[in-house]
Short mmCIF file of C-alpha atoms in Angstrom, two decimals:
data_model
loop_
_atom_site.label_atom_id
_atom_site.label_comp_id
_atom_site.label_asym_id
_atom_site.label_seq_id
_atom_site.Cartn_x
_atom_site.Cartn_y
_atom_site.Cartn_z
CA MET A 377 -149.72 -14.22 -7.57
CA THR A 378 -152.08 -12.27 -5.70
CA ARG A 379 -151.15 -14.11 -2.39
CA THR A 380 -148.56 -16.06 -4.01
CA ARG A 381 -144.81 -15.53 -3.48
CA ALA A 382 -142.43 -16.32 -5.68
CA ARG A 383 -139.77 -18.62 -4.54
CA MET A 384 -137.41 -15.98 -5.64
CA GLY A 385 -134.52 -17.11 -4.12
CA LEU A 386 -133.95 -16.89 -2.32
CA ARG A 387 -136.88 -15.99 -0.66
CA SER A 388 -141.69 -16.20 -0.13
CA THR A 389 -141.23 -15.35 -0.56
CA ILE A 390 -141.22 -14.33 -3.69
CA ALA A 391 -144.00 -15.80 -1.97
CA LEU A 392 -145.26 -16.35 -5.36
CA LEU A 393 -147.91 -18.58 -4.76
CA ALA A 394 -150.79 -17.52 -3.24
CA ALA A 395 -154.15 -16.23 -4.64
CA GLY A 396 -153.32 -13.57 -6.35
CA MET A 397 -149.86 -12.38 -5.25
CA VAL A 398 -147.03 -14.41 -6.08
CA ALA A 399 -144.48 -14.49 -3.52
CA LEU A 400 -141.49 -15.92 -4.13
CA ALA A 401 -141.06 -18.15 -1.50
CA GLY A 402 -139.71 -16.00 0.42
CA CYS A 403 -140.20 -13.53 -1.59
CA SER A 404 -143.77 -13.36 -1.96
CA ALA A 405 -144.89 -13.91 -5.47
CA GLY A 406 -147.96 -15.24 -6.64
CA SER A 407 -151.44 -15.08 -6.84
CA SER A 408 -152.13 -13.47 -3.44
CA THR A 409 -149.71 -14.72 -1.44
CA ALA A 410 -146.45 -13.56 -1.44
CA PRO A 411 -143.18 -15.21 -2.54
CA SER A 412 -140.43 -15.97 0.54
CA THR A 413 -136.83 -16.17 0.41
CA SER A 414 -137.73 -18.67 -2.04
CA ALA A 415 -140.02 -17.41 -4.36
CA PRO A 416 -141.64 -13.83 -4.59
CA ALA A 417 -144.19 -13.99 -2.07
CA THR A 418 -147.57 -13.28 -2.33
CA SER A 419 -143.40 -15.42 0.75
CA GLU A 420 -143.16 -11.01 4.51
CA ALA A 421 -146.28 -7.01 6.86
CA ALA A 422 -145.56 -6.06 9.94
CA PRO A 423 -142.05 -4.97 10.81
CA THR A 424 -139.84 -7.30 12.32
CA GLY A 425 -139.73 -7.29 16.27
CA THR A 426 -137.64 -8.25 19.05
CA THR A 427 -139.30 -9.78 21.88
CA THR A 428 -137.97 -9.48 25.17
CA SER A 429 -139.48 -11.18 28.51
CA GLN A 430 -139.66 -9.86 31.79
CA SER A 431 -140.01 -12.15 34.62
CA GLU A 432 -142.02 -14.78 33.06
CA SER A 433 -144.06 -12.55 31.08
CA ALA A 434 -142.67 -12.11 27.51
CA THR A 435 -143.26 -8.68 25.61
CA THR A 436 -143.35 -8.78 21.82
CA GLU A 437 -142.52 -5.60 19.73
CA GLY A 438 -144.65 -5.93 16.50
CA SER A 439 -145.72 -3.47 13.84
CA ALA A 440 -145.02 0.17 14.04
CA ASP A 441 -142.97 -0.35 17.21
CA SER A 442 -146.01 -1.36 19.23
CA THR A 443 -145.29 -3.41 22.44
CA ALA A 444 -147.80 -5.66 24.38
CA PRO A 445 -147.50 -8.30 27.07
CA ALA A 446 -147.75 -11.60 25.81
CA SER A 447 -150.28 -12.38 28.57
CA GLU A 448 -152.31 -9.61 27.13
CA SER A 449 -152.04 -11.00 23.59
CA ALA A 450 -154.26 -13.74 21.82
CA SER A 451 -152.57 -17.12 22.29
CA ALA A 452 -153.63 -19.69 19.81
CA GLY A 453 -156.99 -20.33 19.91
CA SER A 454 -157.98 -18.12 22.63
CA SER A 455 -160.37 -15.61 20.15
CA ALA A 456 -161.50 -18.64 18.27
CA PRO A 457 -165.19 -19.18 17.74
CA ALA A 458 -166.98 -21.90 19.34
CA PRO A 459 -166.63 -25.44 17.57
CA SER A 460 -169.40 -26.38 15.26
CA ASN A 461 -170.41 -29.04 12.52
CA ALA A 462 -170.21 -26.31 9.76
CA SER A 463 -168.32 -26.54 6.86
CA LEU A 464 -166.62 -23.76 4.93
CA THR A 465 -165.24 -23.71 1.14
CA VAL A 466 -162.76 -20.97 -0.10
CA GLY A 467 -161.53 -20.30 -3.46
CA PHE A 468 -158.01 -19.35 -4.31
CA VAL A 469 -156.21 -18.90 -7.71
CA ALA A 470 -152.73 -20.29 -7.00
CA ALA A 471 -152.48 -23.84 -6.07
CA PRO A 472 -149.44 -25.58 -4.04
CA ALA A 473 -147.09 -27.13 -5.73
CA SER A 474 -147.26 -30.13 -2.96
CA LEU A 475 -147.88 -29.79 0.70
CA ASP A 476 -144.22 -29.74 1.65
CA PHE A 477 -142.80 -26.13 1.92
CA THR A 478 -139.41 -27.34 3.07
CA GLN A 479 -138.70 -28.67 -0.28
CA ASP A 480 -141.20 -26.83 -2.69
CA ASP A 481 -141.15 -23.02 -3.12
CA GLY A 482 -144.15 -21.08 -3.31
CA ALA A 483 -146.52 -19.00 -1.04
CA ALA A 484 -149.46 -21.35 -1.60
CA ILE A 485 -148.47 -24.12 0.54
CA PRO A 486 -147.99 -21.91 3.59
CA GLN A 487 -150.89 -19.98 2.82
CA ALA A 488 -153.12 -23.03 3.17
CA LEU A 489 -150.80 -24.95 6.15
CA LEU A 490 -149.18 -22.25 8.41
CA TYR A 491 -151.18 -21.67 11.48
CA ASN A 492 -154.23 -24.30 10.36
CA VAL A 493 -151.94 -27.58 10.20
CA TYR A 494 -148.44 -26.21 11.12
CA GLU A 495 -147.70 -24.25 14.11
CA GLY A 496 -144.60 -22.31 15.18
CA LEU A 497 -143.32 -21.11 18.76
CA VAL A 498 -144.86 -17.82 17.94
CA LYS A 499 -147.22 -16.41 15.16
CA MET A 500 -148.10 -12.85 13.97
CA ASP A 501 -151.62 -11.87 15.00
CA GLY A 502 -154.04 -9.63 12.89
CA SER A 503 -152.51 -6.61 14.22
CA GLY A 504 -148.83 -7.25 13.54
CA LYS A 505 -147.84 -8.36 17.08
CA ILE A 506 -145.75 -11.52 17.44
CA VAL A 507 -147.65 -13.43 20.31
CA PRO A 508 -147.15 -16.99 21.74
CA LEU A 509 -148.43 -20.12 19.94
CA LEU A 510 -146.36 -23.23 21.15
CA ALA A 511 -144.28 -21.38 23.20
CA GLU A 512 -145.89 -19.88 26.16
CA SER A 513 -143.47 -17.15 26.77
CA TRP A 514 -139.56 -16.26 26.19
CA LYS A 515 -136.84 -14.31 27.38
CA VAL A 516 -133.97 -12.59 25.80
CA SER A 517 -130.49 -12.25 26.81
CA ASP A 518 -128.90 -8.84 27.50
CA ASP A 519 -126.83 -9.34 24.60
CA GLN A 520 -129.95 -9.63 22.08
CA LYS A 521 -128.21 -13.20 21.12
CA THR A 522 -130.17 -15.96 23.21
CA TYR A 523 -133.71 -16.80 23.17
CA THR A 524 -134.98 -19.10 25.81
CA PHE A 525 -138.71 -20.32 25.10
CA THR A 526 -140.70 -22.20 27.71
CA LEU A 527 -142.87 -24.64 25.56
CA ARG A 528 -146.43 -25.51 26.37
CA LYS A 529 -147.24 -28.92 27.74
CA GLY A 530 -149.42 -31.57 26.54
CA VAL A 531 -149.02 -30.68 22.68
CA LYS A 532 -149.05 -33.65 20.39
CA PHE A 533 -148.90 -33.85 16.70
CA SER A 534 -151.35 -35.15 14.74
CA ASN A 535 -149.53 -38.56 14.29
CA GLY A 536 -149.78 -38.90 18.07
CA ALA A 537 -146.32 -37.91 19.00
CA ASP A 538 -145.73 -35.48 21.81
CA PHE A 539 -144.30 -32.23 21.04
CA THR A 540 -140.97 -31.43 23.03
CA ALA A 541 -138.06 -29.06 22.94
CA ASP A 542 -136.26 -31.97 21.13
CA ASP A 543 -138.68 -31.43 18.16
CA ALA A 544 -138.01 -27.80 18.26
CA VAL A 545 -134.31 -28.63 17.91
CA PHE A 546 -134.87 -30.89 15.12
CA SER A 547 -137.16 -28.47 13.29
CA ILE A 548 -134.61 -25.47 13.58
CA ASP A 549 -131.80 -27.86 12.75
CA ARG A 550 -133.69 -29.09 9.70
CA VAL A 551 -134.30 -25.74 8.08
CA LYS A 552 -130.47 -25.32 7.76
CA LYS A 553 -129.48 -28.72 6.81
CA GLY A 554 -132.33 -30.32 4.97
CA TRP A 555 -134.48 -27.36 3.48
CA LYS A 556 -134.25 -26.44 -0.22
CA PRO A 557 -135.91 -23.00 -0.60
CA ALA A 558 -133.93 -20.06 -0.38
CA VAL A 559 -136.00 -18.98 2.73
CA LYS A 560 -134.03 -21.40 4.86
CA ALA A 561 -131.40 -18.57 4.98
CA LYS A 562 -133.47 -16.92 7.63
CA MET A 563 -132.14 -19.54 9.76
CA ASP A 564 -128.50 -19.25 9.15
CA VAL A 565 -127.90 -16.60 12.28
CA VAL A 566 -128.69 -19.45 14.65
CA SER A 567 -125.33 -20.72 15.66
CA LYS A 568 -127.01 -23.33 18.16
CA ALA A 569 -130.61 -24.77 19.20
CA GLU A 570 -130.48 -26.77 22.34
CA ALA A 571 -133.24 -28.85 24.74
CA VAL A 572 -132.72 -27.75 28.30
CA ASP A 573 -135.46 -29.84 29.26
CA PRO A 574 -138.48 -31.13 27.38
CA THR A 575 -140.21 -27.81 28.00
CA THR A 576 -137.28 -25.48 27.55
CA LEU A 577 -135.47 -24.53 24.32
CA LYS A 578 -132.54 -22.36 23.98
CA VAL A 579 -131.67 -20.66 21.00
CA THR A 580 -128.34 -18.85 20.38
CA LEU A 581 -127.79 -16.40 17.40
CA SER A 582 -124.33 -16.00 16.12
CA THR A 583 -124.96 -12.00 16.03
CA PRO A 584 -128.12 -9.97 17.30
CA SER A 585 -130.91 -10.26 14.75
CA GLN A 586 -133.81 -7.80 14.58
CA SER A 587 -135.70 -10.28 12.02
CA TRP A 588 -134.97 -13.66 13.49
CA LEU A 589 -137.94 -13.83 15.83
CA TYR A 590 -140.11 -12.18 13.08
CA SER A 591 -138.88 -15.03 10.85
CA MET A 592 -140.16 -17.57 13.27
CA THR A 593 -143.73 -16.60 12.59
CA THR A 594 -143.29 -17.57 9.00
CA ARG A 595 -142.75 -20.98 7.26
CA VAL A 596 -139.09 -21.40 8.60
CA GLY A 597 -140.63 -21.20 12.12
CA ALA A 598 -143.17 -24.43 11.64
CA MET A 599 -142.44 -27.28 14.15
CA PHE A 600 -142.19 -30.73 13.00
CA SER A 601 -142.38 -33.87 14.40
CA LYS A 602 -139.13 -36.00 14.08
CA THR A 603 -141.17 -39.17 13.23
CA GLY A 604 -143.11 -37.17 10.71
CA VAL A 605 -141.04 -35.86 7.86
CA ASP A 606 -140.81 -38.93 5.43
CA ALA A 607 -143.78 -37.92 3.09
CA LEU A 608 -144.34 -34.34 3.80
CA ALA A 609 -145.38 -33.81 0.27
CA THR A 610 -148.63 -35.73 0.80
CA LYS A 611 -148.87 -36.24 4.33
CA ALA A 612 -148.85 -32.89 6.58
CA ILE A 613 -148.07 -33.80 10.32
CA GLY A 614 -148.38 -30.61 12.62
CA THR A 615 -149.77 -29.61 15.79
CA GLY A 616 -152.37 -27.24 14.52
CA PRO A 617 -156.05 -27.18 14.74
CA TYR A 618 -156.61 -28.74 11.41
CA THR A 619 -155.16 -31.98 9.62
CA VAL A 620 -155.25 -32.77 6.05
CA ALA A 621 -158.13 -35.28 5.11
CA SER A 622 -157.40 -35.00 1.47
CA TYR A 623 -155.32 -33.47 -1.44
CA ASN A 624 -156.17 -33.33 -4.98
CA PRO A 625 -153.01 -31.38 -6.73
CA ASN A 626 -154.48 -28.21 -8.62
CA VAL A 627 -158.18 -29.09 -7.68
CA GLU A 628 -158.68 -28.87 -3.84
CA LEU A 629 -157.38 -29.44 -0.34
CA VAL A 630 -159.50 -30.63 2.35
CA LEU A 631 -158.80 -30.04 6.02
CA GLN A 632 -160.75 -31.19 9.04
CA ARG A 633 -160.90 -30.47 12.53
CA ASN A 634 -158.18 -31.89 14.65
CA PRO A 635 -159.83 -33.80 17.58
CA ASP A 636 -156.67 -33.77 19.58
CA TYR A 637 -155.87 -30.41 19.36
CA TRP A 638 -154.27 -28.83 22.48
CA GLY A 639 -156.19 -25.43 22.23
CA THR A 640 -159.60 -24.08 21.37
CA PRO A 641 -161.20 -26.58 18.78
CA SER A 642 -161.56 -25.34 15.19
CA SER A 643 -164.76 -23.82 14.42
CA MET A 644 -165.32 -25.31 11.36
CA GLN A 645 -165.76 -29.29 11.05
CA THR A 646 -164.25 -29.14 7.65
CA VAL A 647 -162.65 -26.55 5.39
CA THR A 648 -162.04 -27.20 1.40
CA LEU A 649 -159.52 -24.78 -0.23
CA LYS A 650 -160.76 -24.98 -4.03
CA TYR A 651 -158.30 -23.98 -6.71
CA PHE A 652 -159.53 -22.04 -9.88
CA LYS A 653 -157.41 -21.13 -12.89
CA ASP A 654 -160.16 -18.99 -13.82
CA ALA A 655 -161.02 -15.70 -11.96
CA THR A 656 -164.49 -15.53 -13.53
CA ALA A 657 -165.14 -19.24 -12.60
CA MET A 658 -164.26 -18.44 -9.20
CA ASN A 659 -166.59 -15.55 -9.04
CA ASN A 660 -169.33 -17.59 -10.45
CA ALA A 661 -168.72 -20.25 -7.91
CA GLU A 662 -169.31 -17.78 -5.13
CA ILE A 663 -172.45 -16.60 -6.59
CA GLY A 664 -173.52 -19.76 -7.35
CA GLY A 665 -172.88 -20.92 -3.74
CA SER A 666 -170.34 -23.60 -4.44
CA ILE A 667 -167.61 -21.58 -2.43
CA ASN A 668 -168.26 -19.31 0.53
CA VAL A 669 -165.08 -17.12 0.51
CA ILE A 670 -163.01 -15.89 -2.51
CA SER A 671 -159.60 -15.45 -0.91
CA SER A 672 -158.47 -12.82 -3.03
CA VAL A 673 -160.18 -11.11 -5.85
CA GLN A 674 -158.81 -11.18 -9.16
CA THR A 675 -161.37 -9.11 -10.96
CA PRO A 676 -161.86 -5.97 -8.81
CA ASP A 677 -163.52 -4.34 -11.77
CA THR A 678 -166.57 -7.02 -11.32
CA LEU A 679 -167.11 -6.09 -7.39
CA ASP A 680 -170.40 -4.62 -8.13
CA GLN A 681 -171.95 -8.15 -8.86
CA PHE A 682 -171.59 -8.46 -4.99
CA SER A 683 -173.18 -5.52 -3.91
CA ASP A 684 -176.37 -7.60 -2.35
CA THR A 685 -175.33 -7.27 1.30
CA SER A 686 -178.07 -9.67 2.39
CA LYS A 687 -175.74 -12.29 0.51
CA PHE A 688 -172.33 -11.03 0.36
CA GLN A 689 -169.85 -8.89 2.15
CA VAL A 690 -166.86 -7.17 0.49
CA ILE A 691 -163.67 -6.88 2.89
CA GLU A 692 -160.93 -4.52 1.90
CA GLY A 693 -157.68 -4.41 3.50
CA THR A 694 -153.84 -4.29 2.79
CA THR A 695 -151.11 -6.82 2.02
CA THR A 696 -147.46 -6.82 2.13
CA GLY A 697 -147.19 -7.33 -1.47
CA GLU A 698 -145.34 -5.30 -3.91
CA VAL A 699 -146.23 -5.96 -7.49
CA LEU A 700 -142.97 -5.70 -9.26
CA LEU A 701 -142.07 -5.78 -13.08
CA SER A 702 -138.89 -7.29 -12.15
CA PHE A 703 -135.60 -7.42 -14.22
CA ASN A 704 -133.03 -9.98 -14.74
CA ASN A 705 -130.27 -7.42 -13.53
CA ALA A 706 -127.42 -9.88 -14.94
CA LYS A 707 -128.61 -9.74 -18.51
CA ALA A 708 -127.99 -7.17 -20.94
CA PRO A 709 -129.37 -4.70 -21.97
CA LEU A 710 -130.73 -4.34 -18.09
CA THR A 711 -127.26 -4.40 -16.79
CA ASP A 712 -127.28 -0.91 -18.11
CA LYS A 713 -128.92 1.61 -15.66
CA ASN A 714 -129.95 4.07 -18.58
CA VAL A 715 -132.22 1.29 -19.84
CA ARG A 716 -133.76 0.35 -16.59
CA GLN A 717 -134.54 3.99 -15.79
CA ALA A 718 -135.97 4.45 -19.51
CA ILE A 719 -138.25 1.39 -18.82
CA SER A 720 -139.43 3.29 -15.49
CA TYR A 721 -139.87 6.71 -17.20
CA GLY A 722 -141.75 4.69 -20.12
CA LEU A 723 -144.51 3.19 -18.03
CA ASP A 724 -147.62 5.09 -16.85
CA ARG A 725 -148.21 2.98 -13.64
CA LYS A 726 -151.45 4.85 -12.66
CA ALA A 727 -152.91 4.08 -16.10
CA ILE A 728 -151.61 0.18 -15.40
CA LEU A 729 -153.14 0.13 -12.21
CA ASP A 730 -156.52 1.74 -13.40
CA THR A 731 -156.91 -0.66 -16.09
CA VAL A 732 -155.51 -3.85 -14.57
CA TRP A 733 -156.77 -3.78 -10.94
CA ALA A 734 -159.48 -0.96 -11.21
CA GLY A 735 -157.37 1.44 -9.34
CA LYS A 736 -157.57 -0.81 -6.48
CA GLY A 737 -154.03 -0.52 -4.77
CA THR A 738 -151.54 2.08 -4.06
CA LEU A 739 -148.72 3.36 -6.23
CA ILE A 740 -145.23 2.88 -4.70
CA GLY A 741 -141.75 3.49 -6.07
CA SER A 742 -139.52 0.85 -4.19
CA HIS A 743 -139.62 -2.40 -2.35
CA ALA A 744 -141.73 -1.14 0.70
CA VAL A 745 -145.39 -0.77 1.56
CA PRO A 746 -147.09 1.80 3.36
CA THR A 747 -147.21 -0.53 6.63
CA ASP A 748 -143.52 -0.95 6.59
CA PRO A 749 -141.69 1.28 9.17
CA TRP A 750 -139.12 1.83 6.41
CA TYR A 751 -141.53 3.04 3.85
CA THR A 752 -140.79 6.25 2.03
CA ASP A 753 -143.40 7.60 -0.91
CA LEU A 754 -141.07 7.34 -3.70
CA SER A 755 -143.99 6.82 -6.14
CA ASN A 756 -142.87 9.92 -8.02
CA LYS A 757 -139.38 9.17 -8.58
CA TYR A 758 -140.12 8.09 -12.03
CA PRO A 759 -142.97 10.28 -13.33
CA TYR A 760 -144.54 9.09 -16.73
CA ASP A 761 -142.06 10.77 -19.56
CA PRO A 762 -141.59 9.06 -22.60
CA ALA A 763 -139.48 12.09 -23.93
CA LYS A 764 -137.13 11.41 -21.12
CA ALA A 765 -137.16 7.71 -21.75
CA LYS A 766 -136.24 7.88 -25.27
CA GLU A 767 -133.40 10.22 -24.16
CA LEU A 768 -131.99 7.91 -21.99
CA LEU A 769 -132.15 5.04 -24.65
CA GLY A 770 -130.12 7.23 -26.97
CA GLY A 771 -132.12 6.37 -30.12
CA LYS A 772 -131.38 2.22 -29.39
CA THR A 773 -134.10 0.12 -29.51
CA TYR A 774 -134.43 -3.23 -28.11
CA THR A 775 -136.34 -6.56 -27.98
CA LEU A 776 -136.93 -7.77 -24.32
CA ARG A 777 -138.91 -11.14 -23.39
CA LEU A 778 -141.41 -10.65 -20.64
CA ARG A 779 -142.22 -14.06 -18.94
CA VAL A 780 -145.08 -14.04 -16.51
CA PRO A 781 -147.21 -16.42 -14.52
CA ASN A 782 -150.56 -17.11 -15.45
CA LEU A 783 -152.02 -15.31 -12.66
CA PRO A 784 -154.61 -12.77 -13.32
CA TYR A 785 -152.92 -9.58 -12.36
CA ALA A 786 -149.81 -10.61 -14.38
CA THR A 787 -151.69 -11.51 -17.54
CA ALA A 788 -153.61 -8.31 -17.24
CA ALA A 789 -150.87 -6.21 -16.65
CA ALA A 790 -148.35 -7.67 -19.27
CA PRO A 791 -149.93 -6.49 -22.61
CA VAL A 792 -150.65 -3.01 -21.04
CA VAL A 793 -146.73 -2.92 -20.25
CA ALA A 794 -145.99 -4.05 -23.62
CA SER A 795 -147.86 -1.50 -25.37
CA GLN A 796 -146.28 1.44 -23.23
CA LEU A 797 -142.70 0.27 -23.77
CA LYS A 798 -143.24 0.10 -27.64
CA GLN A 799 -143.96 3.77 -27.60
CA ILE A 800 -140.56 4.36 -26.47
CA GLY A 801 -138.57 2.06 -28.57
CA ILE A 802 -138.78 -1.53 -26.79
CA THR A 803 -140.60 -4.25 -28.19
CA VAL A 804 -141.70 -6.82 -25.66
CA GLN A 805 -142.65 -10.23 -26.33
CA VAL A 806 -144.84 -11.61 -23.90
CA ASP A 807 -144.80 -15.33 -22.62
CA THR A 808 -147.28 -16.91 -20.21
CA LEU A 809 -145.92 -19.57 -18.21
CA ASP A 810 -148.28 -21.93 -15.89
CA PHE A 811 -147.96 -21.09 -12.16
CA PRO A 812 -146.44 -22.34 -10.28
CA ALA A 813 -144.26 -25.25 -11.91
CA ASP A 814 -143.20 -23.56 -15.15
CA TRP A 815 -142.62 -19.97 -13.81
CA LEU A 816 -140.73 -21.19 -11.03
CA GLN A 817 -138.45 -23.21 -12.98
CA GLN A 818 -137.92 -21.24 -15.96
CA VAL A 819 -138.06 -17.77 -14.38
CA PHE A 820 -137.25 -18.14 -10.61
CA THR A 821 -134.64 -21.06 -10.98
CA ASP A 822 -133.22 -21.21 -14.41
CA GLY A 823 -133.17 -17.16 -14.83
CA ASN A 824 -134.39 -17.63 -18.32
CA TYR A 825 -136.11 -14.43 -18.77
CA ASP A 826 -135.56 -10.35 -19.10
CA MET A 827 -138.42 -9.19 -17.25
CA SER A 828 -141.39 -10.70 -15.33
CA ILE A 829 -144.49 -9.46 -13.29
CA ILE A 830 -144.55 -10.99 -9.73
CA ASN A 831 -146.40 -10.14 -6.81
CA HIS A 832 -143.79 -10.30 -3.90
CA VAL A 833 -146.28 -10.94 -1.09
CA GLU A 834 -143.96 -12.34 1.73
CA PRO A 835 -143.79 -9.73 4.57
CA ASN A 836 -140.20 -8.32 5.28
CA ASP A 837 -138.70 -9.62 2.30
CA LEU A 838 -136.41 -6.81 1.36
CA ALA A 839 -133.17 -8.65 2.42
CA THR A 840 -134.74 -12.00 0.93
CA ILE A 841 -135.09 -10.28 -2.69
CA TRP A 842 -132.43 -7.62 -2.87
CA GLY A 843 -129.52 -8.72 -0.60
CA ASP A 844 -128.81 -12.12 -2.24
CA PRO A 845 -127.30 -11.70 -6.06
CA LYS A 846 -128.25 -15.19 -6.56
CA TYR A 847 -131.81 -14.40 -6.47
CA TYR A 848 -133.95 -14.56 -9.33
CA THR A 849 -133.65 -10.68 -9.78
CA HIS A 850 -129.67 -11.10 -9.99
CA TYR A 851 -129.11 -7.78 -8.31
CA ASP A 852 -125.83 -7.43 -6.83
CA ASN A 853 -125.18 -4.19 -4.77
CA PRO A 854 -122.62 -4.36 -2.19
CA GLU A 855 -123.84 -1.19 -0.31
CA VAL A 856 -127.22 -2.52 -0.37
CA GLN A 857 -125.87 -6.00 1.08
CA LYS A 858 -123.98 -4.35 3.95
CA LEU A 859 -126.73 -1.99 4.80
CA LEU A 860 -129.31 -4.83 4.95
CA LYS A 861 -126.64 -6.75 7.19
CA ASP A 862 -125.71 -4.09 9.40
CA GLY A 863 -129.18 -3.12 10.11
CA ASP A 864 -130.47 -6.33 11.14
CA ALA A 865 -127.68 -6.71 13.64
CA ALA A 866 -128.00 -3.15 15.01
CA ASP A 867 -130.90 -1.87 17.10
CA ARG A 868 -134.23 -1.14 15.76
CA ASP A 869 -133.83 2.74 14.94
CA THR A 870 -130.76 1.87 12.94
CA MET A 871 -132.10 -1.02 11.25
CA ILE A 872 -135.49 1.21 10.07
CA ALA A 873 -132.95 3.97 9.03
CA ASP A 874 -130.82 1.42 7.07
CA TYR A 875 -133.55 -0.41 5.38
CA LYS A 876 -135.13 3.09 4.48
CA LYS A 877 -131.76 3.86 2.61
CA VAL A 878 -131.68 0.45 0.65
CA THR A 879 -135.42 1.36 -0.63
CA GLU A 880 -133.91 4.53 -1.86
CA ILE A 881 -130.96 3.07 -3.56
CA LEU A 882 -133.02 0.48 -5.06
CA ALA A 883 -135.22 3.59 -6.76
CA ASP A 884 -132.40 5.33 -7.76
CA ASP A 885 -130.75 2.30 -9.38
CA ALA A 886 -133.81 1.47 -11.00
CA ALA A 887 -133.43 -2.42 -10.03
CA GLY A 888 -137.30 -2.88 -11.00
CA VAL A 889 -140.43 -1.11 -11.45
CA TRP A 890 -142.81 -1.29 -8.64
CA LEU A 891 -146.25 -1.13 -10.30
CA TRP A 892 -148.46 -1.06 -6.97
CA ALA A 893 -148.83 -2.28 -3.51
CA PHE A 894 -151.39 -4.86 -3.80
CA PRO A 895 -154.70 -4.64 -1.87
CA ASN A 896 -156.64 -7.32 0.03
CA LEU A 897 -159.85 -7.84 -1.64
CA ILE A 898 -162.11 -10.67 -0.23
CA VAL A 899 -165.76 -11.65 -0.71
CA ALA A 900 -167.66 -13.71 1.47
CA ASP A 901 -171.07 -14.92 2.31
CA ALA A 902 -172.77 -12.53 4.63
CA ASN A 903 -172.93 -15.19 7.48
CA VAL A 904 -169.10 -15.95 7.52
CA LYS A 905 -167.36 -14.22 10.31
CA GLY A 906 -164.05 -13.40 11.62
CA ILE A 907 -162.11 -13.00 8.68
CA GLU A 908 -158.72 -10.94 8.99
CA LYS A 909 -159.02 -7.62 7.13
CA ASN A 910 -155.25 -7.21 6.28
CA GLN A 911 -153.23 -9.94 5.03
CA ILE A 912 -149.83 -9.63 7.07
CA THR A 913 -148.64 -12.94 7.45
CA GLU A 914 -148.04 -16.29 4.84
CA SER A 915 -151.19 -17.68 6.23
CA PHE A 916 -154.76 -17.62 5.23
CA ASP A 917 -155.57 -17.91 8.90
CA LEU A 918 -158.43 -19.87 9.57
CA THR A 919 -158.53 -19.95 13.25
CA THR A 920 -160.40 -17.03 13.53
CA ILE A 921 -163.10 -17.77 10.95
CA SER A 922 -166.81 -18.95 11.84
CA VAL A 923 -169.98 -19.64 9.86
CA GLY A 924 -173.39 -18.74 11.26
#
């Protein structure tokens, strides 16, 4: 899942569904989007931040501990290009299971709809800062438990209903009571949301949380109309710059400019999101002109065909995706740490990256990418050592089932993993499952697997995937759970230290094999402007893009 996130449990996380990354819905798993708490995510980039406000001006703390006054940050639409009659077609690998990310996991849904059709009180901008969206500003109490948001006036949903604080309360409460994906757990820390008046919302947390405001930039922060949630699977009603014009499952999703948008109108009149099961077909569509953007390149070894800069541009950046050889930690023999470590020593991850993704990406050794503030380079924790692997296995041999989604990075990596593990006495049976439906059901939900390969693209998904033993990885470590919980409730420095310790424990425990950090590789027509270089949110944000 290039951008996908697998619905991992709890999280998209994994955000499995997006073009090339699997984000487990919460977790990010998927094609290029990452799963979230739900699925692996293609569902979480910049570090979580705490936003406070002085006087009437909110300040946001975003990636790398940087802070910026909200008044200086771009609010929705402020940096958007001028509207035109232009149209745009963008190619993706992982298609959304429906239009309803409140009931269905996978990163492909928020990838298409978040920020474009649905908006939250706040959003994450391209530099990793939390900036105002439907909230003009916000204040945080001294005890860090009460957030008071001042909402914009004159905002309407696409069904004509006014957006007020009552809708915000409804949306927050509905996450806790009506959502199905595990990513809903991000709202558990909220003890009460109340409308002080139509433009003032007060949210009280049960305990301070470093991650809550950050979570409000993801799908769980999306605002819904109280009168517009009866048919979300096929009819999306939001406040964003686009509305859904048509939806042909697994084929295309057509967005059109919202004529009643409260902010700067979208640049394009129409944007078509077209879904491809075959990466070569998507490349050919770009070369032939039937699409204008490849949202996430699935065949990095073919980039040379886009070398004509008069026609194409190749954009290379980073994502929050960790391509994980995931283990079912509750199923023998993977309950044995020696077996997990043997697998880690038995894989030449550099050779895998070079073979599968043309060397594009960064080797990592735990569940963090270099842009995370708690990142430590653990890529050499398990150097390739087949002899050490055999020693740990003690002469035993095993047969394991590797069940992967039919996403390019996963299907390419699976036979290489199988070939290398055969050399240490582990026979790997590879099953390829349709994504998202079959993979999410059989692997993510039912746990019917030994190993899988999924790109967890959801930003800040450490707690989602490894803090909940019910998640599809079934990793149950009380020390890790305590560190994650205590860190979230502490000050930022303590949080970073605790999270760093978690990544070290995960590596020591060989809870999985982190194959590489997923790069953001995009190809676009030469005249397409404003595409974000780095994929650090769940959204493929169209609000900055123009043509011409």
